Amino acid sequence: MNGYELLNVTFQFLESFAFIVLATVGLAVIFGMMGIINLAHGEFILVGAYATTLSAHQGLPLPAAMLVGVVATTIFGIVLERTIIRRLYGRLLDSMVATFGISLVLVQLTRILFGNSIDQVSTPFGAISYGSYSYSLYRVLLAGAAIATLLGLYLLFTRTAFGIRARATIQDEETARSMGVDTDRMYMSTFAIGSALAGLTGALYAPARASPTPEFGSEFLVDAFVAVVVGGPSVLVGTPLAGGFLGLIEAFFTFQWTQFIGTVAMLVAAIVMIRLLPDGFSGLVESVRTSWRESE
Amino acid sequence: MAASDPTVKTTRAVDETGERSSRILQTRDLHKEFGGLTATDTVDFAVEEGELRCLIGPNGAGKSTVLNLITGQLEPTAGSIYYDGIDITSLPSHERVDRGISMKFQVPTLYEDLTARQNLRIPLQRIVDAAEFETRTRELLAQFDLLAEIDETPATLSHGQQQRLEIAMAMALEPTLMLLDEPVAGLSVEETAEVAELLRTIRAQEGVAFIVIEHDIDFVETIADRVTVLDQGSIFTEGTIEEVKTDPAVRRIYLGEET
Amino acid sequence: MLDLTDVHVSYGTTPILHDIDITVDPGEIIGIMGKNGVGKTTLIKAVMGLLEVDAGTITFDGDDVTSTGAAVRARRGMGYIPQGRDVFPELTVEENLRMGETIHAADDRLQYEAVYDFFPILEERQSQTAGTLSGGQQQLLAIGRALIGNPKLLVLDEPSEGVQPSIVQDITRDLQRVNEELETTIIFVEQNLHVVQHLAERCYAIDKGTIVDELGSDRLESREAVTEYLAV
Amino acid sequence: MEGVRMSSEPNSSLLERVRSPFEGPNTLGNSNGFWLTFGVGVVSLALYPVLFGTYAAGERAVFLVYALLGVSLCFVWGFCGILSFGQVAFFGVSGYTFGIVGLNVSSYTGVTLGIVAGIAVATLFAAALGYFMFYGGVRDVYVTIITLVVALVLKTFMDQTAGGEWAVGEAELGGFNGMRNIPNLAIGVGDIGIEVSRAMHYYVALAALIGVYLGLRVLVNGRFGYAMVATLEDETRTEMFGYNTTFIKLVTFTLGGALAGLSGVLYVTWGNYINPQQFAITAASMPVIWASIGGRDSIAGTIAAAIVLQWIELQLSGEWALVIVGSLLVFVILVMPEGIAPRLRTFVLDRQSSSEPTTTPATTEEVTD
Amino acid sequence: MTRRSISRRSALAGGVASGLAAIGGCLSEGGILNGSGGSDGPMIGVLEDRSGEFALNGTAKWQASLLAVEELNADGGVLGEELDVYDPDPQSDNQRYQELTREALNREGVDALWAGYSSATREAIRPIINEEEQLYFYTTQYEGGVCDRTTFAMGATARQQLGAVIPYMIEEYGPRIYTIAADYNFGQISGDWVRLLADEHDAEVVGEEFIPLGETDFGSTINAIQGEDPDFIASMLVGDGHANFYEQRADNELDVPMASSTTMAQGYEHRRLDPPALEDMYVGVNYMEELETDRNAAFVDAFYEQFPDADYLNQEAQNNYFSIHMWAEAVEAAGTFDQEAVIAELEDGIEVEAPEGDVELDPETHHMTHHMRIGRADGEHEVTFSDEQYIEPSFLHEVGCNLPDDPEQTQYEPDEFYDEI
């Protein structure tokens, strides 16, 4: 492997990492914090992508269009939470069926409203060239966006009153309520944040993907589910580790063989991981931390 | 009464040294931690065949932890448990049950959709043939004064009846050691007396050993042969109820006075 | 300040409490004592709104709060200090204290300095996760957390549980100081003789799910009177 | 078989004795009304080919095949609490296996072997996956996600098996295009045997469905059923009655896999075709939807929901079809979370108790299962 | 699929009569309540996807079919009777295709069937069609090789498309080819054709990658292409996921020209993607909406007048359109809707005035001789055409497919006949 090829693998890793992390965060926040598996997660991403693309077509500059995408998805998430999801708290399996129904409706409504595809927004920034190779700068920067998103989540959940209350609610809902936390509103806000993150993913990938179609969201689904399982219940710890681990496996096998082998290797690794660590990476980190604390 | 599997109960109690002993249960240095917090610390505890032992102590003393370690719901961090002369420390719960350990949980957890008869069938079908279900069911229900409620579901039973049905279900397995977690919590005075009477009768008839966790000292007084006091995860003292009641140290741990 | 009238509570289908009548006047420190398993924690949870009552009424600061949830009661000025180690173990000491801000969001909110002044150990351990504190320190944290919101009423569930006897005495003194300096009303349940005798101004005795006696300061001084409801 | 009867009637009639193994607290419908409805249902399904013709029946046979797939989920989910999105994995693996054997051994022997092999491979696959999960400490929703991921991995894998290197003997896996020319259902040895035509396939599927239904009723009301339901309701407690709940879950999951395998064989012999789309998320969700809507602890409810929903989907065409189906799902989950069959039963019970207040003291009368 | 398995399956089917079917002797095909079903007048089945994965391609096929029927009916119908259409939406779901095909054949009794976009769909329903000996038109451009007595393949085959564009590219840009193709039958057979054509024209395939359907990441593929530095890329990618390749090619500023049989004419990527994703894309096509002929202008106008909201009028839509007209002509010539008579009439050799130009049906292979052109997209995605050739479906001739003489139901694959592969 010469220097250029090493760069190739690095960029491929960054791209896989960004894709897995961004595909997962929204789902992971909603699952990790609320215990709801949102099978319509892909369609939340779809909403973000469509809102971004359509407003870019209206002449908005791309950053503003992306903001529209995030805001639209957030509002959309809040409306769904208030009307449907709210009634399904504590009913994990029912919430899966209901969100699957929502997903069916959204895909087809998108098709009815906007047709089989909408025109794409082109990718900004051009490419980095090295030797005979080149790599899209925007795609490399997506890794930066993924890290920034994780950092933002970290700050949100550790530095703000909201974040502290959210974490307190998960650790001990009863005590949190007795501390004056309105847990119902907590759930709504958490769902809104999960939706905003899905919207962000849609907004970021709208220009990095070919023209959005109603099936746009389904591309993200498999990676998102795999990463949630591998990451385990703690979003802040699990998602980056899962993204890093799966991204490395995918990039290495893809580089060594083909993209297909990379994908299969990633899925197989995920299944083995679950067998070895039923609570995912965050469970592992938790037990390491515990034993470290004990040895003190 | 025929045991399900004759091989498990034929061994006479032998302790870990290989000597014959009347001890049915023996724990050695039982230690359990939860994420750095010690729940029980070096518990050495033995129960004789047919004995009725009560486990008392203030909140958080580790009583339920000890019970869960014996049933296998929890795995000890260190130490071992011998039952009937065999090391059962790493056996799964269901195999301990096969060896004769039975348990009644604190909160009644009957199967909601099943009638009393059908609830009883769940333990019964493990040890008797289908042909005997009805006779055994009726015997047990009669013994626990529940025959009239044979076709009732738990929701229609009184709290006391539910507690009795639970004990009946645990007894259906014909255990040699029975663990009861607060059998009279929430019962009226009359119901408490009934349960006490019931336990005495079972003991007399079947020779079952009991470990009972209980807060109600009056109840303990009426049933216990010996009492073990736990505090801060360790055995504080052991003795007859009279000895324990008059022990000033026991009063102190309950009242929180400095020693 | 707080009135419970003819309150009945059950846990699932199991009745736990019946015919409970309790009155707490502003500025008082009221104890509720009883042995293990007589329903003390159930009672305190019903006061806080964490358990629904089957019958009866609860009024707080002049308002009927019988059917209000815990979060609302907390914001109206009830500061809850749960049993044992019920701090948020994964949050740091400081984050735990910040949780207290949601209680009784009045303008005259206590400053962190004041809480740190009461409990200097909390300032030392600011950035440590709460789960790594000792039992006594966790208890102080739980009290400090409640005080941050400047509550009108402190509701304590067995402050002595899992705490070493020498620390129990410190906690008792701290709570008395809180009552005097901040004029906070206090209600607590307890089975620790020391706490009952030294903290309570007046005390209810609870047994088999109901109030069986009420002891004024004179009877509280008598060890025999108190141990009757506590001892083994 | 069953020693305990619900009725305390001493001299029970012959009919009751015939019925008794099929009845018990673990199935919702045990009343005369229920069995009457059941009989009417079976007879009308049996008459369908006569009334609507063999073509229509051949066509609708797939409804029954899928209903069987729904039953396989209902069994593991409703009776043992294991929500598996992987029933399609066993279904598909069995279908492909049947295809491989049937295409390679070209005689009735091959087809007969294929049936056995298909179900056996699906069963083993379920057992292996179940062992992996249950003995690995995987629980609750993680079981659900893992089974979903397994189905999706199979889809990814099968999609790329297009090349000649992916032929097993005569049988080409065919990748995205799928495997074609899979033989019809038949039983026999060499050239002697009975082959099932499309029209008859309907009756085979119906017989399989009814057989499985009655068999499962016997099972869930028998010893093992009590253990399953006990595990479902409270695993810890059941463990303390000496049951190895991990093993019970494994056996249940494996049996569920075998049933899915049976329906997989019936599926490929119906369409003579299978492709990786059978493992996709939409396909994987269908059994969950049928069981949710019909009532996850009601086998008959699941069957009815599977048939009715497929019928509705076929009738609805045009761009609003999926919108309507999706909305229906959300609506049912919000309005009757336990499913339609249990709701219907409650409704019938309420009406009966209000219309005949003095009669039938203790025996509960139910009409639906 | 090989012929052996077909014949064996028929042999098994023969056993049915002696088997269970005898029991069902009392059962009628139609049933008591159902009557014979179907409409009284002539009817064609048009099963094209308007939802699901292939809606993008299927919608226009469906629309153009309706346009053709409308025109026929406005013109007095077929044999003087108004033509009906059975056109439920199969939702890109192959099982639904199977159900609807049986419904169309048995219940509706359609006189001819147009159905399916993907090869997978065609292969899913062909057994049903074969069993009923149904007259069936498959209109998608495809890998080629289907030699089937009742099936008429209206689209250009890989041989026709690649045969036009690959030699052109070798001439224009050089002999080093890098193949990327969808990883299923279509892509793999197309890959075989590229190798075969390279061999014939002294060129070389320097790299080949088969990519699973639905894959969306092409970073490693692009790096691999850059590593080989070919003269041009032969792209037989399929579907929306794969369209990402073109987008990523532009992002990575990979400026190697591309030859394709699948792009633009079906999924109108040049309209949907932002330029310059498809710059220097050369595609071998028989039809695109942009074709500048008077006949096509009239067709495009008529289409958008009927369907003002339509996205694009693609190659397959044109194939549906002309083949419905062609079928109607054959019916008129035969004087009956009887399918055998119509097939005989079609096999007599028929020519039709299609928007792409006048095209002929090849009687022996049931394929069309097409006007193949090279369509090129520039940096602004403007399409220009060059190098028009009239190309026969030669592969099936070479393998000896002669349906009027030897009615078979097979799909031939090139690797069975050429050593070079």
PDB file of C-alpha atoms in Angstrom, chain B residues 56-131:
ATOM      1  CA  ILE B  56     -34.298 -10.000  59.383  1.00  0.00           C
ATOM      2  CA  GLY B  57     -32.478  -6.692  59.266  1.00  0.00           C
ATOM      3  CA  PRO B  58     -33.038  -3.040  58.403  1.00  0.00           C
ATOM      4  CA  ASN B  59     -33.730  -1.831  54.871  1.00  0.00           C
ATOM      5  CA  GLY B  60     -30.825  -2.315  52.543  1.00  0.00           C
ATOM      6  CA  ALA B  61     -29.173  -4.921  54.749  1.00  0.00           C
ATOM      7  CA  GLY B  62     -28.888  -7.346  51.832  1.00  0.00           C
ATOM      8  CA  LYS B  63     -31.663  -9.803  52.716  1.00  0.00           C
ATOM      9  CA  SER B  64     -33.162 -10.049  49.241  1.00  0.00           C
ATOM     10  CA  THR B  65     -29.693 -10.283  47.719  1.00  0.00           C
ATOM     11  CA  VAL B  66     -28.963 -13.349  49.832  1.00  0.00           C
ATOM     12  CA  LEU B  67     -32.209 -14.945  48.716  1.00  0.00           C
ATOM     13  CA  ASN B  68     -31.516 -14.193  45.063  1.00  0.00           C
ATOM     14  CA  LEU B  69     -28.036 -15.637  45.366  1.00  0.00           C
ATOM     15  CA  ILE B  70     -29.481 -18.849  46.750  1.00  0.00           C
ATOM     16  CA  THR B  71     -32.027 -19.164  43.948  1.00  0.00           C
ATOM     17  CA  GLY B  72     -29.499 -18.270  41.272  1.00  0.00           C
ATOM     18  CA  GLN B  73     -31.254 -15.119  40.106  1.00  0.00           C
ATOM     19  CA  LEU B  74     -27.997 -13.384  40.955  1.00  0.00           C
ATOM     20  CA  GLU B  75     -24.490 -14.660  40.510  1.00  0.00           C
ATOM     21  CA  PRO B  76     -22.101 -14.053  43.423  1.00  0.00           C
ATOM     22  CA  THR B  77     -18.971 -11.988  42.888  1.00  0.00           C
ATOM     23  CA  ALA B  78     -17.150 -14.458  45.093  1.00  0.00           C
ATOM     24  CA  GLY B  79     -17.928 -17.355  47.418  1.00  0.00           C
ATOM     25  CA  SER B  80     -19.909 -20.528  47.023  1.00  0.00           C
ATOM     26  CA  ILE B  81     -23.216 -22.141  47.879  1.00  0.00           C
ATOM     27  CA  TYR B  82     -23.662 -25.785  48.798  1.00  0.00           C
ATOM     28  CA  TYR B  83     -27.010 -27.407  48.729  1.00  0.00           C
ATOM     29  CA  ASP B  84     -27.584 -30.930  49.896  1.00  0.00           C
ATOM     30  CA  GLY B  85     -23.856 -31.444  49.802  1.00  0.00           C
ATOM     31  CA  ILE B  86     -23.403 -30.284  46.226  1.00  0.00           C
ATOM     32  CA  ASP B  87     -21.800 -27.059  45.045  1.00  0.00           C
ATOM     33  CA  ILE B  88     -24.627 -25.259  43.254  1.00  0.00           C
ATOM     34  CA  THR B  89     -22.863 -21.896  42.919  1.00  0.00           C
ATOM     35  CA  SER B  90     -22.820 -21.981  39.128  1.00  0.00           C
ATOM     36  CA  LEU B  91     -26.027 -23.902  38.479  1.00  0.00           C
ATOM     37  CA  PRO B  92     -28.801 -22.044  36.639  1.00  0.00           C
ATOM     38  CA  SER B  93     -31.956 -21.321  38.630  1.00  0.00           C
ATOM     39  CA  HIS B  94     -34.085 -24.007  37.049  1.00  0.00           C
ATOM     40  CA  GLU B  95     -31.623 -26.731  37.967  1.00  0.00           C
ATOM     41  CA  ARG B  96     -31.593 -25.552  41.572  1.00  0.00           C
ATOM     42  CA  VAL B  97     -35.358 -25.864  41.530  1.00  0.00           C
ATOM     43  CA  ASP B  98     -34.974 -29.427  40.280  1.00  0.00           C
ATOM     44  CA  ARG B  99     -32.814 -30.110  43.315  1.00  0.00           C
ATOM     45  CA  GLY B 100     -35.553 -28.996  45.637  1.00  0.00           C
ATOM     46  CA  ILE B 101     -35.260 -25.236  46.138  1.00  0.00           C
ATOM     47  CA  SER B 102     -38.515 -23.344  45.733  1.00  0.00           C
ATOM     48  CA  MET B 103     -39.253 -19.664  46.060  1.00  0.00           C
ATOM     49  CA  LYS B 104     -42.168 -17.350  46.640  1.00  0.00           C
ATOM     50  CA  PHE B 105     -41.609 -13.792  45.488  1.00  0.00           C
ATOM     51  CA  GLN B 106     -42.474 -10.761  47.577  1.00  0.00           C
ATOM     52  CA  VAL B 107     -45.006  -9.218  45.212  1.00  0.00           C
ATOM     53  CA  PRO B 108     -47.547 -11.797  44.070  1.00  0.00           C
ATOM     54  CA  THR B 109     -46.758 -12.628  40.469  1.00  0.00           C
ATOM     55  CA  LEU B 110     -49.485 -15.035  39.498  1.00  0.00           C
ATOM     56  CA  TYR B 111     -50.260 -15.689  35.853  1.00  0.00           C
ATOM     57  CA  GLU B 112     -53.014 -13.179  35.268  1.00  0.00           C
ATOM     58  CA  ASP B 113     -54.961 -14.958  32.555  1.00  0.00           C
ATOM     59  CA  LEU B 114     -55.043 -18.340  34.240  1.00  0.00           C
ATOM     60  CA  THR B 115     -57.410 -19.625  36.892  1.00  0.00           C
ATOM     61  CA  ALA B 116     -56.155 -20.983  40.209  1.00  0.00           C
ATOM     62  CA  ARG B 117     -56.322 -24.502  38.801  1.00  0.00           C
ATOM     63  CA  GLN B 118     -54.370 -23.508  35.710  1.00  0.00           C
ATOM     64  CA  ASN B 119     -51.839 -21.523  37.700  1.00  0.00           C
ATOM     65  CA  LEU B 120     -51.156 -24.583  39.794  1.00  0.00           C
ATOM     66  CA  ARG B 121     -50.731 -26.642  36.691  1.00  0.00           C
ATOM     67  CA  ILE B 122     -47.571 -24.782  35.767  1.00  0.00           C
ATOM     68  CA  PRO B 123     -45.529 -26.229  38.622  1.00  0.00           C
ATOM     69  CA  LEU B 124     -47.565 -29.432  38.842  1.00  0.00           C
ATOM     70  CA  GLN B 125     -47.099 -30.546  35.257  1.00  0.00           C
ATOM     71  CA  ARG B 126     -43.385 -30.742  35.873  1.00  0.00           C
ATOM     72  CA  ILE B 127     -43.707 -33.463  38.449  1.00  0.00           C
ATOM     73  CA  VAL B 128     -46.964 -35.359  37.989  1.00  0.00           C
ATOM     74  CA  ASP B 129     -48.767 -37.004  35.092  1.00  0.00           C
ATOM     75  CA  ALA B 130     -51.733 -35.357  33.480  1.00  0.00           C
ATOM     76  CA  ALA B 131     -53.987 -37.941  35.085  1.00  0.00           C
TER      77      ALA B 131
END
